[in-house]
Coordinates of C-alpha atoms and ligand atoms in Angstrom, one line a residue:
M1 CA 255.0 346.5 -81.0
T2 CA 257.0 349.3 -82.7
E3 CA 260.4 349.4 -84.3
K4 CA 261.8 350.4 -80.9
Y5 CA 261.4 346.9 -79.7
F6 CA 264.4 345.9 -81.9
I7 CA 266.8 348.6 -80.6
P8 CA 269.1 346.9 -78.2
S9 CA 270.2 348.3 -74.9
E10 CA 273.9 347.9 -73.7
Y11 CA 275.6 344.7 -74.7
Q12 CA 277.0 342.5 -71.9
N13 CA 279.8 341.0 -73.9
Q14 CA 282.7 342.3 -76.0
I15 CA 283.6 340.0 -78.9
E16 CA 286.9 340.4 -80.7
K17 CA 286.4 338.2 -83.7
G18 CA 284.5 335.2 -85.0
E19 CA 282.6 333.8 -87.9
V20 CA 279.3 332.2 -88.7
T21 CA 277.7 330.7 -91.8
W22 CA 274.0 330.6 -92.5
K23 CA 272.1 329.0 -95.4
S24 CA 268.9 330.7 -96.1
P25 CA 266.3 329.8 -98.6
S26 CA 264.3 331.6 -101.2
N27 CA 260.5 331.7 -100.9
I28 CA 257.5 331.8 -103.3
A29 CA 254.6 334.0 -102.5
L30 CA 251.1 332.6 -102.8
I31 CA 249.5 335.9 -101.8
K32 CA 251.7 338.6 -103.3
Y33 CA 253.3 341.6 -101.7
W34 CA 253.3 344.4 -104.3
G35 CA 253.2 347.9 -103.0
K36 CA 254.9 349.4 -100.0
E37 CA 255.1 352.4 -97.7
A38 CA 258.4 353.9 -96.4
N39 CA 260.8 351.5 -94.6
Q40 CA 259.5 348.5 -96.4
I41 CA 256.1 348.5 -94.7
P42 CA 253.9 346.3 -97.0
A43 CA 250.7 347.7 -98.4
N44 CA 249.1 344.3 -97.9
P45 CA 249.8 341.1 -96.1
S46 CA 251.4 338.2 -98.0
I47 CA 252.0 334.5 -97.4
S48 CA 254.6 332.2 -99.0
F49 CA 255.9 328.7 -99.1
T50 CA 259.5 328.6 -98.0
L51 CA 261.7 326.8 -100.6
N52 CA 264.3 324.3 -100.0
A53 CA 266.8 323.9 -102.9
C54 CA 267.0 327.6 -103.9
A55 CA 269.2 329.1 -101.2
T56 CA 272.1 331.4 -100.4
T57 CA 274.9 330.4 -98.1
T58 CA 276.7 333.3 -96.5
N59 CA 279.8 333.1 -94.3
L60 CA 280.3 336.2 -92.2
K61 CA 283.7 336.9 -90.5
F62 CA 283.9 339.7 -88.1
T63 CA 286.9 341.4 -86.4
R64 CA 286.6 344.2 -83.9
R65 CA 288.2 347.4 -85.2
K66 CA 290.7 349.3 -82.9
E67 CA 288.3 352.2 -83.1
R68 CA 284.8 352.5 -84.2
G69 CA 284.8 353.7 -87.8
T70 CA 282.8 356.5 -89.4
E71 CA 282.1 354.2 -92.4
F72 CA 281.1 350.6 -92.7
S73 CA 284.1 348.3 -93.3
I74 CA 283.3 345.3 -95.5
D75 CA 285.0 343.0 -98.0
L76 CA 282.5 341.2 -100.2
F77 CA 283.0 338.0 -102.2
F78 CA 280.4 336.3 -104.4
E79 CA 281.1 332.7 -105.4
G80 CA 284.8 333.1 -104.5
K81 CA 285.4 336.3 -106.3
R82 CA 285.6 339.8 -104.9
K83 CA 282.3 341.6 -105.9
E84 CA 282.6 345.4 -105.7
D85 CA 279.3 345.9 -107.6
F86 CA 277.3 344.2 -104.9
K87 CA 278.7 346.6 -102.3
P88 CA 276.3 349.5 -102.7
K89 CA 273.3 347.2 -102.0
I90 CA 274.9 345.8 -98.9
I91 CA 275.9 349.3 -97.7
T92 CA 272.3 350.5 -98.2
F93 CA 271.2 347.5 -96.1
L94 CA 273.7 348.2 -93.3
E95 CA 272.6 351.8 -93.2
R96 CA 269.0 350.8 -92.9
V97 CA 269.7 348.4 -90.0
E98 CA 272.4 350.3 -88.2
E99 CA 269.9 351.8 -85.7
Y100 CA 269.0 348.3 -84.6
L101 CA 272.6 346.9 -84.7
P102 CA 274.6 349.7 -83.2
F103 CA 277.8 347.6 -83.3
L104 CA 278.1 347.6 -87.1
K105 CA 280.8 350.3 -87.4
Q106 CA 282.7 348.7 -84.6
Y107 CA 283.6 345.7 -86.8
H108 CA 285.3 344.8 -90.1
F109 CA 283.2 342.2 -92.0
I110 CA 284.2 339.7 -94.6
I111 CA 281.1 338.5 -96.3
E112 CA 281.4 335.5 -98.6
T113 CA 278.3 334.4 -100.3
S114 CA 277.1 331.9 -102.9
N115 CA 273.8 330.8 -104.3
S116 CA 272.6 327.2 -105.0
F117 CA 271.0 328.5 -108.2
P118 CA 272.8 330.1 -111.2
H119 CA 273.1 333.8 -110.7
S120 CA 271.7 334.5 -114.2
S121 CA 268.7 332.3 -113.8
G122 CA 266.3 335.2 -113.3
I123 CA 265.6 333.9 -109.8
A124 CA 265.8 336.8 -107.4
S125 CA 268.5 336.2 -104.8
S126 CA 267.4 339.1 -102.6
A127 CA 265.2 337.1 -100.3
S128 CA 267.7 334.3 -99.6
G129 CA 270.7 336.7 -99.7
L130 CA 269.5 339.4 -97.4
S131 CA 267.9 336.9 -95.0
A132 CA 271.3 335.0 -94.8
L133 CA 273.1 338.2 -94.0
A134 CA 270.5 339.3 -91.5
L135 CA 270.9 336.0 -89.7
G136 CA 274.7 336.3 -89.7
L137 CA 274.5 339.7 -88.1
M138 CA 272.0 338.3 -85.5
S139 CA 274.4 335.6 -84.6
L140 CA 277.0 338.3 -83.8
E141 CA 274.4 340.2 -81.8
K142 CA 273.6 337.0 -79.9
E143 CA 277.2 336.7 -78.9
L144 CA 277.1 340.2 -77.7
N145 CA 273.9 339.5 -75.8
P146 CA 273.8 335.8 -74.9
K147 CA 270.6 336.2 -73.0
M148 CA 268.6 336.8 -76.2
T149 CA 265.8 334.3 -76.6
E150 CA 265.4 332.2 -79.7
E151 CA 262.0 333.8 -80.3
F152 CA 263.5 337.3 -80.3
F153 CA 266.4 336.1 -82.5
V154 CA 264.0 334.8 -85.2
K155 CA 261.7 337.8 -85.1
K156 CA 264.5 340.3 -85.3
A157 CA 266.2 338.4 -88.1
S158 CA 263.0 338.7 -90.1
F159 CA 262.6 342.3 -89.1
L160 CA 266.2 343.1 -90.4
A161 CA 265.8 341.0 -93.5
R162 CA 262.6 343.0 -94.3
L163 CA 264.6 346.2 -94.3
G164 CA 266.8 344.7 -97.0
S165 CA 264.1 343.3 -99.2
G166 CA 260.5 342.9 -98.1
S167 CA 260.1 339.3 -99.2
A168 CA 263.3 338.4 -97.4
A169 CA 261.3 338.7 -94.1
R170 CA 259.6 335.5 -95.1
S171 CA 262.8 333.4 -95.6
I172 CA 263.8 332.9 -92.0
E173 CA 261.4 330.1 -91.1
G174 CA 259.3 327.5 -92.9
D175 CA 257.2 326.0 -94.2
L176 CA 254.4 328.5 -94.6
V177 CA 255.1 332.1 -93.6
E178 CA 252.9 335.1 -93.3
W179 CA 254.1 338.8 -93.3
G180 CA 251.9 341.8 -92.8
A181 CA 249.1 342.8 -90.5
H182 CA 245.9 340.9 -91.1
N183 CA 242.8 340.9 -88.9
G184 CA 242.3 337.2 -89.0
I185 CA 245.9 336.2 -88.1
E186 CA 247.0 336.7 -84.6
N187 CA 250.4 338.3 -84.0
S188 CA 250.7 339.1 -87.7
S189 CA 252.8 342.2 -88.2
N190 CA 254.0 344.6 -90.8
L191 CA 257.4 344.7 -89.1
H192 CA 258.3 341.0 -89.4
A193 CA 257.0 337.7 -90.7
I194 CA 255.6 334.9 -88.6
K195 CA 255.2 331.2 -89.1
Y196 CA 251.7 330.6 -90.2
P197 CA 250.0 329.8 -86.9
Y198 CA 246.9 327.8 -87.8
A199 CA 246.0 324.3 -89.0
V200 CA 247.5 323.2 -92.3
H201 CA 246.1 320.1 -94.0
S202 CA 248.7 317.4 -94.8
V203 CA 248.2 317.8 -98.5
F204 CA 250.2 321.1 -98.3
K205 CA 253.0 319.5 -96.3
K206 CA 255.3 318.3 -99.0
Y207 CA 254.3 320.6 -101.8
H208 CA 256.5 320.7 -104.9
D209 CA 257.7 323.8 -106.8
T210 CA 259.3 323.2 -110.2
I211 CA 260.7 326.5 -111.4
L212 CA 260.7 326.8 -115.2
L213 CA 263.4 329.2 -116.3
V214 CA 261.7 330.9 -119.2
D215 CA 263.9 334.0 -119.3
K216 CA 267.1 334.1 -117.5
G217 CA 267.8 337.8 -118.2
Q218 CA 268.1 340.5 -115.5
K219 CA 264.8 341.8 -114.3
E220 CA 263.5 344.6 -116.5
V221 CA 262.0 346.5 -113.6
S222 CA 263.6 346.5 -110.2
S223 CA 261.1 345.5 -107.5
T224 CA 261.7 348.9 -105.8
V225 CA 260.4 350.7 -109.0
G226 CA 257.6 348.2 -109.3
H227 CA 256.4 348.6 -105.7
N228 CA 256.5 352.4 -106.1
L229 CA 254.3 352.2 -109.1
M230 CA 251.5 351.1 -106.8
H231 CA 251.4 354.7 -105.4
G232 CA 248.7 356.4 -107.3
H233 CA 247.9 353.3 -109.3
P234 CA 244.2 353.4 -110.3
F235 CA 243.5 349.9 -108.9
S236 CA 245.8 349.8 -105.9
Q237 CA 243.2 350.2 -103.1
Q238 CA 241.0 347.5 -104.5
R239 CA 244.1 345.2 -105.0
F240 CA 245.2 345.7 -101.3
K241 CA 241.7 344.8 -100.2
Q242 CA 241.7 341.7 -102.4
A243 CA 244.9 340.5 -100.9
H244 CA 243.3 340.7 -97.4
G245 CA 240.3 338.8 -98.6
N246 CA 242.3 336.1 -100.3
L247 CA 244.3 335.6 -97.1
T248 CA 241.1 335.1 -95.2
K249 CA 239.9 332.6 -97.7
L250 CA 243.3 330.7 -97.6
K251 CA 242.8 330.1 -93.9
G252 CA 239.9 327.8 -94.7
V253 CA 241.6 326.3 -97.7
F254 CA 244.7 325.4 -95.6
E255 CA 242.6 323.9 -92.9
K256 CA 240.4 321.8 -95.2
G257 CA 243.0 320.9 -97.8
D258 CA 240.7 322.5 -100.4
L259 CA 243.0 322.3 -103.5
K260 CA 240.5 323.6 -106.0
T261 CA 240.1 326.9 -104.1
F262 CA 243.9 327.0 -103.4
I263 CA 244.6 326.8 -107.2
E264 CA 242.0 329.5 -107.9
I265 CA 243.5 331.9 -105.3
V266 CA 247.2 331.2 -106.2
E267 CA 246.8 331.6 -109.9
S268 CA 244.6 334.7 -109.5
E269 CA 247.2 336.3 -107.3
A270 CA 250.0 335.6 -109.8
L271 CA 247.9 337.1 -112.7
T272 CA 246.8 340.1 -110.5
L273 CA 250.5 340.9 -109.7
H274 CA 251.2 341.0 -113.5
A275 CA 248.0 342.9 -114.1
M276 CA 249.1 345.5 -111.7
M277 CA 252.3 346.0 -113.6
M278 CA 250.5 346.1 -116.9
T279 CA 248.1 348.8 -115.7
S280 CA 250.7 351.1 -113.9
L281 CA 252.3 354.1 -115.5
P282 CA 254.8 353.4 -116.9
Y283 CA 253.4 349.9 -117.7
F284 CA 255.3 346.7 -118.1
V285 CA 254.8 343.2 -119.4
L286 CA 257.2 340.8 -117.7
M287 CA 255.6 337.6 -119.0
K288 CA 257.2 336.2 -122.2
P289 CA 255.3 334.3 -124.9
N290 CA 256.6 331.1 -123.4
T291 CA 255.2 332.1 -120.0
L292 CA 251.7 332.1 -121.6
E293 CA 252.4 328.9 -123.5
I294 CA 253.2 327.2 -120.2
I295 CA 250.1 328.6 -118.4
N296 CA 247.9 327.4 -121.2
K297 CA 249.5 323.9 -121.2
I298 CA 248.9 323.7 -117.4
W299 CA 245.2 324.7 -117.8
E300 CA 244.8 322.2 -120.7
F301 CA 246.4 319.4 -118.6
R302 CA 244.3 320.2 -115.6
K303 CA 241.1 320.1 -117.6
K304 CA 242.0 316.8 -119.2
T305 CA 243.3 315.0 -116.1
N306 CA 241.6 316.7 -113.2
S307 CA 245.1 317.2 -111.7
N308 CA 245.9 319.7 -109.0
V309 CA 248.8 321.3 -110.7
C310 CA 248.9 325.1 -110.8
F311 CA 251.3 327.9 -111.4
T312 CA 252.4 331.1 -109.8
L313 CA 254.7 333.9 -111.0
D314 CA 257.3 336.2 -109.5
A315 CA 257.9 339.7 -111.0
G316 CA 259.4 338.0 -114.1
A317 CA 258.8 335.5 -116.9
N318 CA 259.7 332.3 -115.0
V319 CA 256.9 330.0 -114.0
H320 CA 256.7 328.2 -110.6
V321 CA 254.7 325.0 -111.1
L322 CA 253.1 324.0 -107.8
Y323 CA 251.8 320.5 -107.1
P324 CA 251.1 318.1 -104.2
E325 CA 253.3 315.2 -103.3
S326 CA 250.6 312.6 -104.1
E327 CA 250.6 313.7 -107.8
K328 CA 254.3 314.3 -108.2
D329 CA 255.2 311.5 -110.6
V330 CA 252.4 312.2 -113.1
I331 CA 253.0 316.0 -113.0
F332 CA 256.7 315.8 -113.2
Q333 CA 256.3 313.6 -116.3
F334 CA 254.0 316.2 -117.8
I335 CA 256.5 319.0 -117.0
K336 CA 259.3 317.0 -118.8
D337 CA 257.1 316.1 -121.8
E338 CA 255.3 319.3 -122.3
L339 CA 256.7 322.3 -120.4
V340 CA 260.5 322.0 -120.5
A341 CA 260.5 322.8 -124.2
F342 CA 259.4 326.3 -123.3
C343 CA 262.3 326.9 -120.9
Q344 CA 265.4 328.8 -122.0
N345 CA 268.0 326.1 -122.8
G346 CA 265.6 323.5 -121.3
Q347 CA 266.5 324.7 -117.8
Y348 CA 264.4 324.2 -114.7
I349 CA 264.9 323.7 -111.0
C350 CA 263.2 321.1 -108.9
D351 CA 262.3 322.6 -105.5
R352 CA 259.9 321.9 -102.8
I353 CA 258.6 323.4 -99.6
G354 CA 261.3 323.9 -97.0
F355 CA 261.7 324.6 -93.3
G356 CA 263.7 327.7 -93.1
A357 CA 267.3 328.9 -92.7
K358 CA 270.0 326.8 -91.1
K359 CA 273.1 327.7 -89.3
M360 CA 275.9 325.6 -90.8
Ligands
LIG401 O1 261.2 341.6 -101.8 P1 261.0 342.5 -103.0 O2 260.9 343.9 -102.7 O3 261.9 342.1 -104.1 O4 259.5 342.2 -103.6 C1 259.1 341.0 -104.1 C2 257.8 341.0 -104.6 C3 257.2 339.7 -105.3 O5 258.3 338.7 -105.3 C4 256.8 340.0 -106.7 C5 256.0 339.1 -104.5 C6 256.3 338.5 -103.2 O6 255.5 338.7 -102.3 O7 257.4 337.9 -103.0

């Protein structure tokens, strides 16, 4: 399959106006995507848990213009307020996807969007936000072409979301989603994500993710800059190889429910992501002292209790604490007693594995 697969032929219908709302979740990568080629082609495959509570809801209203415009026509509202400063990002996204959605300049769009998590929580909203918008645009395309299959709809939504923000490709479905070509995963693709197609042990079915908000500031390094630093990075080739290897290992882990190896892979991936940032030029440290305090507390607790709690990190200081349903009471108590003290203003978000975006 190439990108051409997503270029539509003539539409059957003409739609004057309408609206649609999608709620799309965030996701947390277990194998990290860090490094990309042009057009958001990932340098290595990644896999994530889809989240449930952290989500963006986007209402998209569309009205056909009298004449096709030469520019995009959008009004943008974030949490009820007009948001001009988000526009450039949206326009860039529309430019990237226009080839695949040739109707875009034919319509005026009103985009109203809100997040379930606080904007300044340091939680990236690009995965949930861009997947929600991609889904809205797909709903319009489906009205223009009602014969579109559900399978194509989902695939193309992921394909479009990817062009907005790579990790957004993994936010369309749940509960375990893979993106990027990998030898051992049939139908895996660099162009769009897929639902993980193999056996997954029940221990992974109701996994919890408590997100500890260590630093709620804006990201110090945009992910675009971060990804680009993997070009010419002294360890990049080895890192990309490692991601392939870790994904191969995870296949067995998911099948057997091997939590010990799961923890080892997931924590190593998180630390490798940060190690890549620390060893690029320019170099960055995105962890804060409290990030390390939390990691050490988790390791101490695990040693003492033989628990299966573990952590992962995004490109920031917040810590995602991952644990299975069967241990939730004990671990949540541990989080409240020992970890919340390291959060900014004691803030954290209780999330868990989710099943993908929903049309509202
Ligand atoms: O989707 P982007 O371009 O913001 O990249 C996100 C990369 C990480 O969150 C650090 C890792 C991942 O795979 O989600």
